[in-house]
Short mmCIF file of C-alpha atoms in Angstrom, two decimals:
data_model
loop_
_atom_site.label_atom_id
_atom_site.label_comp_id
_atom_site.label_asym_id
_atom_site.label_seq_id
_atom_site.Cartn_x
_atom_site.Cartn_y
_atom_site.Cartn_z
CA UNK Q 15 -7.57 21.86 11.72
CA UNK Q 16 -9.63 22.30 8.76
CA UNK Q 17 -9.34 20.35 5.51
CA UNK Q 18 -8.59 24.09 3.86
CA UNK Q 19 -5.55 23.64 5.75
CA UNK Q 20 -4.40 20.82 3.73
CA UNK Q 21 -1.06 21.34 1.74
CA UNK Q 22 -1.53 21.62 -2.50
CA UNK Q 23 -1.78 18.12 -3.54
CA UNK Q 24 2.07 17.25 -3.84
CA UNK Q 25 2.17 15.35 -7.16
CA UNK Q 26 1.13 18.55 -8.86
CA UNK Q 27 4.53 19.51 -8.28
CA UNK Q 28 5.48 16.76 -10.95
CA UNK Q 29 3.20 18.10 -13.85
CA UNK Q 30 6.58 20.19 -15.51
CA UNK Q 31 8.72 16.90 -15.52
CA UNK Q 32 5.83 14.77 -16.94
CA UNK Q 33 5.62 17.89 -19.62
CA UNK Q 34 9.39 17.07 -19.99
CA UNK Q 35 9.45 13.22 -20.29
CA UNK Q 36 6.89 13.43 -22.82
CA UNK Q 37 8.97 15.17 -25.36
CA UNK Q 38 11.32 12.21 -25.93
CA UNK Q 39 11.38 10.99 -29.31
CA UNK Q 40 10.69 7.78 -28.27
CA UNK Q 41 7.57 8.61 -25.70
CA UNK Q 42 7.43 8.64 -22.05
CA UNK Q 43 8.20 5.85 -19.66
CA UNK Q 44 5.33 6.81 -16.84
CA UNK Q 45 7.06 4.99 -13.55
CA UNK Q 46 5.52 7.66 -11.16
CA UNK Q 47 2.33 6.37 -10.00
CA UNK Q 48 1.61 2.80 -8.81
CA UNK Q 49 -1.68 2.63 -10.93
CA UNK Q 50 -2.22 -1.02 -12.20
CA UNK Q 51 -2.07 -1.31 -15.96
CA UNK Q 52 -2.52 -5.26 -16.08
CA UNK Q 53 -6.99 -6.53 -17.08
CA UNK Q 54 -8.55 -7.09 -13.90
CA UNK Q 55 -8.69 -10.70 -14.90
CA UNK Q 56 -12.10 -12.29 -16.24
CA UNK Q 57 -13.24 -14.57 -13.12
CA UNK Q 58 -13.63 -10.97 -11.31
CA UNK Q 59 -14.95 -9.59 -14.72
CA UNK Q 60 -17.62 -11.84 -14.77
CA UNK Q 61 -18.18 -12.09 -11.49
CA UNK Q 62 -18.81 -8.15 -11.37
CA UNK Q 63 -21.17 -8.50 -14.41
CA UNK Q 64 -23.40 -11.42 -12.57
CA UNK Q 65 -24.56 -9.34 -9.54
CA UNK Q 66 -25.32 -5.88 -11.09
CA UNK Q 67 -28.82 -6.31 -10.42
CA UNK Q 68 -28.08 -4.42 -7.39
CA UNK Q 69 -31.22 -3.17 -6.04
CA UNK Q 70 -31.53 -2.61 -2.86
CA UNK Q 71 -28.48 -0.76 -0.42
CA UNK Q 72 -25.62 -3.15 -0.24
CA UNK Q 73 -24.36 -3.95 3.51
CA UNK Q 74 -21.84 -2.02 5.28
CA UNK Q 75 -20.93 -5.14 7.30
CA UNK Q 76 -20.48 -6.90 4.14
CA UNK Q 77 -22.50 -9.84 1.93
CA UNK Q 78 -21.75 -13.15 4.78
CA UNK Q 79 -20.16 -14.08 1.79
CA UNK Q 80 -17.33 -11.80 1.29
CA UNK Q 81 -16.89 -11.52 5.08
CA UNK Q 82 -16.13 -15.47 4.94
CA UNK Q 83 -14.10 -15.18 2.08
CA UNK Q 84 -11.63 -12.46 3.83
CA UNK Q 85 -11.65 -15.11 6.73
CA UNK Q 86 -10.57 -17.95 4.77
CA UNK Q 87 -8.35 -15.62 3.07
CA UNK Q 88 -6.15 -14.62 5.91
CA UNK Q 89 -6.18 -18.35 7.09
CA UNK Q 90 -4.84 -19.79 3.85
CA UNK Q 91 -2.41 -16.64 2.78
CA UNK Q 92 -1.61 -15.40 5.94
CA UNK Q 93 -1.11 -18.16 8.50
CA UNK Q 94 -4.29 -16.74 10.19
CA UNK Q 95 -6.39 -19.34 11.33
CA UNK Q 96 -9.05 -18.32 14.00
CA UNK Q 97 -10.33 -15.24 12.61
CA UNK Q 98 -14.41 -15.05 12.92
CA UNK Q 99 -16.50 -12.71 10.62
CA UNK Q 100 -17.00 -10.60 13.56
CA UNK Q 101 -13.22 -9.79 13.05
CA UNK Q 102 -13.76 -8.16 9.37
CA UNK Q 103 -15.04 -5.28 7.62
CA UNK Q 104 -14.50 -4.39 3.89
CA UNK Q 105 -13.81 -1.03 2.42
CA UNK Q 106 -13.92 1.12 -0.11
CA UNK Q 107 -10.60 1.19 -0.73
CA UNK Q 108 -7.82 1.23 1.33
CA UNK Q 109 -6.88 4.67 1.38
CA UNK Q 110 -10.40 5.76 2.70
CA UNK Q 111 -9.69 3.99 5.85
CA UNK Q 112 -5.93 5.22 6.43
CA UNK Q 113 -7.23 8.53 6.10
CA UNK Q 114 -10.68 8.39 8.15
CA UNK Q 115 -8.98 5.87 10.76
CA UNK Q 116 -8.15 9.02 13.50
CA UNK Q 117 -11.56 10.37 13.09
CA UNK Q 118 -13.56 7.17 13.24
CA UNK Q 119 -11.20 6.55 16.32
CA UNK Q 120 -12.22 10.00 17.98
CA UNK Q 121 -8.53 10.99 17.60
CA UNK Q 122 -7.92 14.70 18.16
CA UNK Q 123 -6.06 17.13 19.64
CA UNK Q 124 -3.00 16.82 21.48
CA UNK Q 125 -3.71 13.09 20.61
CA UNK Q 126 -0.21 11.32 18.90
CA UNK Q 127 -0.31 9.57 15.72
CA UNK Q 128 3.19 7.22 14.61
CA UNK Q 129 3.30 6.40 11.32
CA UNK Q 130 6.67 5.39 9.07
CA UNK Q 131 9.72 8.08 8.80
CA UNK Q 132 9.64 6.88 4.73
CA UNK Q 133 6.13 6.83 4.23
CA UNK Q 134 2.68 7.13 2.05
CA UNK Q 135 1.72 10.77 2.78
CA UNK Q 136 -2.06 9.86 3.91
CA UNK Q 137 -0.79 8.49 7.35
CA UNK Q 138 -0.11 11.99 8.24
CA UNK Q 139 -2.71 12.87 6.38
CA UNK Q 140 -5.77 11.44 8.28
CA UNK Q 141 -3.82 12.89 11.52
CA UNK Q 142 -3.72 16.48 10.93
CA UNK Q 143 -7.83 16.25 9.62
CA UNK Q 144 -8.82 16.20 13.51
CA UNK Q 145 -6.00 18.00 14.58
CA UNK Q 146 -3.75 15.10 15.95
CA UNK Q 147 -0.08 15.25 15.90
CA UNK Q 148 1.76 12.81 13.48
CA UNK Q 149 5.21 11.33 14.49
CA UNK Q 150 7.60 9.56 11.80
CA UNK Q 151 9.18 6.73 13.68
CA UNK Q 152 10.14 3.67 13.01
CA UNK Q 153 11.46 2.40 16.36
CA UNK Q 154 9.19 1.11 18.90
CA UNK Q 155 11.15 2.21 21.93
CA UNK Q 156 10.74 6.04 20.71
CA UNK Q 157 6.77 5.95 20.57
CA UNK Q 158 5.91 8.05 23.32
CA UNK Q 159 3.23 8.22 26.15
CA UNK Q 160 0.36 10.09 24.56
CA UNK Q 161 0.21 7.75 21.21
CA UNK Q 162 -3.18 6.75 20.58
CA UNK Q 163 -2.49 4.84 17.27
CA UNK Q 164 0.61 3.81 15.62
CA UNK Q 165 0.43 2.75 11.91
CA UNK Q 166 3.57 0.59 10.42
CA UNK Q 167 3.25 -0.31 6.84
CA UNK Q 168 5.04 -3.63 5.50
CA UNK Q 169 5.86 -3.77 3.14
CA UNK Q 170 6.48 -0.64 2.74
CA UNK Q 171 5.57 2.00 0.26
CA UNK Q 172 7.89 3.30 -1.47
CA UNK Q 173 11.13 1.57 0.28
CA UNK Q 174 9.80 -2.19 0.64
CA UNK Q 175 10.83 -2.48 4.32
CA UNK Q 176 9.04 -5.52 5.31
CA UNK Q 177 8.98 -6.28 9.44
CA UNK Q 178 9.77 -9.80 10.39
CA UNK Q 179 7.46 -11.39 13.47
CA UNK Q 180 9.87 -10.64 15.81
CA UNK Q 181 10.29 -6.80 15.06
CA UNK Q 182 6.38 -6.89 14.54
CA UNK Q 183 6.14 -8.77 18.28
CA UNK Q 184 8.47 -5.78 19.48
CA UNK Q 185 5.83 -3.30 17.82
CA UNK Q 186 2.85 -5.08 19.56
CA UNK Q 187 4.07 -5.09 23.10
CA UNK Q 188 5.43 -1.40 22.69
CA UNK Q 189 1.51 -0.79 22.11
CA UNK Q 190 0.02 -2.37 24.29
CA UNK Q 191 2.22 -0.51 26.80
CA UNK Q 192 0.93 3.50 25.30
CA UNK Q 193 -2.91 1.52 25.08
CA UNK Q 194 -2.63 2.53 21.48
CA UNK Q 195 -4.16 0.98 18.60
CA UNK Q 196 -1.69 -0.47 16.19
CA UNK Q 197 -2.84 -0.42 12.51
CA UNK Q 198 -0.58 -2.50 10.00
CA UNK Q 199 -0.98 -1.70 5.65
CA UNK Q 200 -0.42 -4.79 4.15
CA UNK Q 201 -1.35 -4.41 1.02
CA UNK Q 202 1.64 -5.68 -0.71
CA UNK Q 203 2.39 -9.02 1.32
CA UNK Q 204 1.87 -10.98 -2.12
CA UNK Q 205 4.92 -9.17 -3.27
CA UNK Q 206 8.34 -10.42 -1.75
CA UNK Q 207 11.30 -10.54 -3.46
CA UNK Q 208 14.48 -10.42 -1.70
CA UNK Q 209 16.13 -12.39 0.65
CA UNK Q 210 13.94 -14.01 3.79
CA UNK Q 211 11.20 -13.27 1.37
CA UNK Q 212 12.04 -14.98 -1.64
CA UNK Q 213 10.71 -17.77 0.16
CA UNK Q 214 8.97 -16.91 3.38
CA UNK Q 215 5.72 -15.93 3.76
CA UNK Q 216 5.31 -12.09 4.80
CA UNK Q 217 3.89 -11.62 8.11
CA UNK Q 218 0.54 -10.28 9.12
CA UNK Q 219 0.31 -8.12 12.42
CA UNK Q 220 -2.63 -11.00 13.01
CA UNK Q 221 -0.07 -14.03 13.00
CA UNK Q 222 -0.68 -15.72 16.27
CA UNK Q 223 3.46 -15.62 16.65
CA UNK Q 224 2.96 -12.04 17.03
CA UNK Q 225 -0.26 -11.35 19.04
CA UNK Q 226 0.65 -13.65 21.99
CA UNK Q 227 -3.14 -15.00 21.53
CA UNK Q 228 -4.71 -11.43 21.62
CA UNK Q 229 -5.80 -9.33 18.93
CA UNK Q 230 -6.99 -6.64 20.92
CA UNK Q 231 -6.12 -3.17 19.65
CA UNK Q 232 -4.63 -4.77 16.28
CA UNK Q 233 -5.86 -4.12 12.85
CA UNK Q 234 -4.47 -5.52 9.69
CA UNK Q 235 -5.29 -3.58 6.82
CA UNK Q 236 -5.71 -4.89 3.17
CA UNK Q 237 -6.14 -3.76 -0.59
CA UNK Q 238 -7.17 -5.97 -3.94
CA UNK Q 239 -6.13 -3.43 -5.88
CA UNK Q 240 -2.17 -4.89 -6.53
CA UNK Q 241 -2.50 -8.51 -6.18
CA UNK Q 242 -5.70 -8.30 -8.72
CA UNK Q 243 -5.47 -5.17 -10.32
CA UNK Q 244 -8.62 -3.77 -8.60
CA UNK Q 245 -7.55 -0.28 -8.27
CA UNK Q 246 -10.76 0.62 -10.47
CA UNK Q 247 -13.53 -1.10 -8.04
CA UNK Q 248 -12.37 0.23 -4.67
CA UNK Q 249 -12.00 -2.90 -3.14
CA UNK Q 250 -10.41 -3.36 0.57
CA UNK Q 251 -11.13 -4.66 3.97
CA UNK Q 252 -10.26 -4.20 7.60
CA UNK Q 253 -9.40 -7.05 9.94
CA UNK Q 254 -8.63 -7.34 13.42
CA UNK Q 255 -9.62 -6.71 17.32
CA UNK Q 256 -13.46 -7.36 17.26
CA UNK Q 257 -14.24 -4.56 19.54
CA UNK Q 258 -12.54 -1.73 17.01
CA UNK Q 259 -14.22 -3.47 14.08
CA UNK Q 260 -17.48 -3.57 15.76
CA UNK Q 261 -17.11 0.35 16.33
CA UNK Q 262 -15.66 1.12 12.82
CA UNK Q 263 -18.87 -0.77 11.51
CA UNK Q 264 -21.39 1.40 13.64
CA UNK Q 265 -19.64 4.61 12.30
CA UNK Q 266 -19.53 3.44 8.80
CA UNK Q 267 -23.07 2.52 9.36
CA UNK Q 268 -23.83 6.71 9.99
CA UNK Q 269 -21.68 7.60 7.13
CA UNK Q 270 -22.58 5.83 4.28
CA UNK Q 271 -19.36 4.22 3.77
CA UNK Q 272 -20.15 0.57 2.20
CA UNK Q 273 -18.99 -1.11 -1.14
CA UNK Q 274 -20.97 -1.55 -4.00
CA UNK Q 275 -22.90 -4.85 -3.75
CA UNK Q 276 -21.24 -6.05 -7.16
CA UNK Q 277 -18.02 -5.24 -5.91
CA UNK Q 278 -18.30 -7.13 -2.89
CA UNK Q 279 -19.52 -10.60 -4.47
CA UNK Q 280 -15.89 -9.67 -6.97
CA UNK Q 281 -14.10 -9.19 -4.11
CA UNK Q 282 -15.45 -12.70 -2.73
CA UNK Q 283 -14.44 -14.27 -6.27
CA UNK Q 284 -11.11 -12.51 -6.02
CA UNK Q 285 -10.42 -13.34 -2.55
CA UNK Q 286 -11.40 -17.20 -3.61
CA UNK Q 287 -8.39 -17.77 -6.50
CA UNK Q 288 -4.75 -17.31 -5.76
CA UNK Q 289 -3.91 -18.69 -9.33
CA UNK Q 290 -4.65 -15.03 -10.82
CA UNK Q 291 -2.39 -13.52 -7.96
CA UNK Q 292 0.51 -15.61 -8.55
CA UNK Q 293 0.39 -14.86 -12.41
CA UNK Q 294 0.28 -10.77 -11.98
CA UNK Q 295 3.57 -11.18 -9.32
CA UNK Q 296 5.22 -12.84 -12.15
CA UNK Q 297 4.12 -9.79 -14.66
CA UNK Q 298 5.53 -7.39 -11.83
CA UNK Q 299 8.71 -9.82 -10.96
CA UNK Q 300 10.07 -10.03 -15.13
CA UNK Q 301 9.53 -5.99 -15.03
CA UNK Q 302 11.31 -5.85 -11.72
CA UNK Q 303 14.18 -7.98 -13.42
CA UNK Q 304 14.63 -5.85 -16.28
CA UNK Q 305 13.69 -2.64 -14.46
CA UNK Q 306 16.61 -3.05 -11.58
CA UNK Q 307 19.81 -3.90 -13.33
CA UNK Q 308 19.18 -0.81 -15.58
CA UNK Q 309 19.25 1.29 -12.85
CA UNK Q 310 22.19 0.12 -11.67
CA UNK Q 311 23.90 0.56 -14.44
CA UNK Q 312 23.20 3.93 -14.88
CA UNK Q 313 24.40 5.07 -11.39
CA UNK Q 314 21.66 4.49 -8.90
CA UNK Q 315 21.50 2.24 -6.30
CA UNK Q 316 18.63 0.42 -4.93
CA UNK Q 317 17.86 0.74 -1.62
CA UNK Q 318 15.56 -1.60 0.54
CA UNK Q 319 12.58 -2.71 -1.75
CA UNK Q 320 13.11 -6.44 -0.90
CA UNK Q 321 9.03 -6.75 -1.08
CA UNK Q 322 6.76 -4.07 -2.73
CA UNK Q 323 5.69 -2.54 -6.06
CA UNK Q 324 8.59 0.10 -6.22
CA UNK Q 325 12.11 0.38 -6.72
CA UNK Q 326 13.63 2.88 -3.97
CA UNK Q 327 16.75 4.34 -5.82
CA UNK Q 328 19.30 7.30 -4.98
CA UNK Q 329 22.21 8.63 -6.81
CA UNK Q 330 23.43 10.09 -4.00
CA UNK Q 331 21.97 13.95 -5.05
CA UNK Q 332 19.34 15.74 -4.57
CA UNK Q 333 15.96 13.75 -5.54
CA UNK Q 334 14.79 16.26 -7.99
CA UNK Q 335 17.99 16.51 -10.10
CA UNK Q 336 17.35 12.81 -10.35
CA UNK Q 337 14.34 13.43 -11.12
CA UNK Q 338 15.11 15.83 -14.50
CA UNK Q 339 17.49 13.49 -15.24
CA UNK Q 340 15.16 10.84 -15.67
CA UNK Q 341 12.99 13.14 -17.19
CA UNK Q 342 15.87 13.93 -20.26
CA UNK Q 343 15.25 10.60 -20.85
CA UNK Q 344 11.79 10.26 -20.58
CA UNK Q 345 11.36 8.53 -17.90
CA UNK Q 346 8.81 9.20 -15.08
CA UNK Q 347 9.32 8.82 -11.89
CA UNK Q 348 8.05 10.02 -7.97
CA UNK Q 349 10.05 12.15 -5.78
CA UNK Q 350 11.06 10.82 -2.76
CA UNK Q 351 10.01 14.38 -0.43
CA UNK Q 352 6.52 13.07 -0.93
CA UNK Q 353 7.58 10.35 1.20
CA UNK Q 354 9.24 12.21 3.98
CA UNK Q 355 11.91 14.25 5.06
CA UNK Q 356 14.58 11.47 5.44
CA UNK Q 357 14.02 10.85 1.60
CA UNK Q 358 15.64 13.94 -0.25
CA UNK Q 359 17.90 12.05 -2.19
CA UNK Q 360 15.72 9.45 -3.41
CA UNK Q 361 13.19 8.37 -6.31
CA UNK Q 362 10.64 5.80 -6.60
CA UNK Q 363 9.85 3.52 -9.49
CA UNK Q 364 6.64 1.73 -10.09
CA UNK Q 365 6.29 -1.81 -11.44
CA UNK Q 366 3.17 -0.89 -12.77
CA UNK Q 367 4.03 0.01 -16.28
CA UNK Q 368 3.21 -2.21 -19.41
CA UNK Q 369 6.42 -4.61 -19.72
CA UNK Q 370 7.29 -3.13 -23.28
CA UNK Q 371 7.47 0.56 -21.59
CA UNK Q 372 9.75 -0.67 -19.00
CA UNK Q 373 11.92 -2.33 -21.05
CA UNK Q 374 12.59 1.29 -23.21
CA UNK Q 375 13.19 2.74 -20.30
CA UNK Q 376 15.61 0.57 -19.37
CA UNK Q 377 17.28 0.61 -23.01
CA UNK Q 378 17.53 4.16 -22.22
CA UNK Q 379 18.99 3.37 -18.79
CA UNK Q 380 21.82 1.81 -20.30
CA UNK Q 381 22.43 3.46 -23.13
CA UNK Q 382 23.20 6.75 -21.39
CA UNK Q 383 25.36 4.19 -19.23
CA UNK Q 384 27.41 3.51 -22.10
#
């Protein structure tokens, strides 16, 4: 397959309701994209401004500062304790790696890639790029023979489903049976909610409860760009089976791909404070508060999204009637076709709006309730 073969970009499809929203008296309530809004806060700031005297190439492998920070990182956040700095490799971005993960795999045809049934479009994505064929499933005991890498994302964007260790020690074995390499997006882990994770830590695909003492295979995947608004600096890492992140870094090595040098000693900073991380779930948590009950009211129920940066709602219709509807009342939000076929009947709402926007649109929420 050729990129020329990719489908239109889908959220161009959304450019006639956006039109729409913004014609309501009282402005548009953007909810579509999940594009921080929030400063990147000023310990990063700074820490940016102090190394721009970047001179020379930064490394691909990653300042041996940064790569100790992501390892003290996953100990401290994510009950990860023996990872090395052999184990991880920063990005640029998140997305970059989803997408380029088949190819710097050597994925192609007639090659199987899983990814979620409700899912962020650039799973499939990176599969159809070399010409591999991309399966939504969720359950382990339908990945078939032929799978050469499974990706589960938790939580999950757009419908928060989070996987507990035990249904993420079901995942692993079912892996290790195909020889497949299983690649978990974590990127929201800071961001539970709901029940069990109210209160419990989210689980990595690295937690020694679920490896059985062997990371082989496994690669956690990370972003900065929610827990610290970092969207802007492309700012990500890799983690996992040494042998996979030893290959990713040769190939990265021939293509160029490494982080700025400044970003890299923010990311360190970043990765170094968790008071800044707790503060922005709180900004996300009183906007989920108000955000929620307002959709309730007004006829939608939320589905899922115990953990996450979105709302998952449904009226029970079609998801682009819901969509105009929201858009009558200027309110912005992303179809859920973009997320796969099993989601024709619902929306997604971002957190990621200022708190004052969210709250009108929740005003309007219930006044149409009335």
């Amino acid at each position: 397959m050729s990129v020329r073969d990719l489908a239109d970009y889908p959220w161009d499809a959304v450019v006639p309701y956006r039109q729409r929203a913004a014609l309501h008296p009282r402005g548009i309530v953007d909810l579509s994209v999940g594009s921080p809004v929030d400063p990147t806060p000023e310990l990063i700031r700074r820490a940016l401004s102090e190394a721009t005297d970047a001179h020379a190439y930064p490394q691909t492998v990653g300042t041996p500062a940064l790569r100790e920070a992501i390892v003290a990182w996953y100990a401290r956040r994510r009950g990860v304790a023996d990872l090395t700095v052999d184990n991880v490799l920063p990005t640029i971005g998140s997305k970059e790696l989803v997408a380029l993960l088949p190819t710097l795999l050597g994925l192609g045809d007639g090659d199987i890639v899983v990814h979620p049934r409700i899912a962020y479009p650039t799973y499939e994505v990176g599969a159809r790029v070399v010409g591999a064929t991309p399966l939504p499933s969720d359950d382990p005991a339908d990945w078939p023979e032929g799978t050469k890498l499974i990706w589960i994302n938790t939580p999950g964007n757009p419908d928060g489903r989070t996987w507990t260790v035990e249904e993420l020690s079901a995942a692993v074995l079912r892996a290790r049976e195909l020889g497949a390499v299983l690649a978990s997006d974590e990127c929201y882990a800071e961001l539970g909610w709901d029940g069990q994770w109210a209160t419990d830590p989210i689980p990595s695909i690295l937690d020694p409860r679920v490896t059985g003492g062997s990371r082989a295979n496994l690669l956690s995947v990370y972003s900065l760009s929610k827990q610290s608004n970092l969207a802007g600096y492309r700012a990500a890492f890799v983690a996992g089976c040494a042998r996979i992140v030893g290959e990713l870094l040769t190939a990265r090595k021939h293509l160029g791909l490494m982080p700025p040098e400044p970003v890299q000693h923010a990311m360190a900073v970043a990765l170094g404070d968790d008071e800044h991380v707790a503060a922005q779930k709180e900004l996300y948590r009183a906007r989920r508060d108000v955000l929620r009950p307002a959709l309730e009211a007004a006829g939608f129920r939320i589905d899922g999204s115990e953990a996450g940066l979105y709302l998952w709602a449904t009226e029970g219709q079609d998801a682009w009637a819901s969509i105009e509807r929201l858009a009558d009342l200027g309110i912005l939000a992303g179809p859920g076709p973009f997320y796969g076929a099993s989601s024709s009947q619902h929306v997604r709402l971002a957190l990621t709006a200022p708190y004052e926007r969210i709250a009108e649109g929740a005003r309007r929420l219930r006044e149409q309730a009335v």
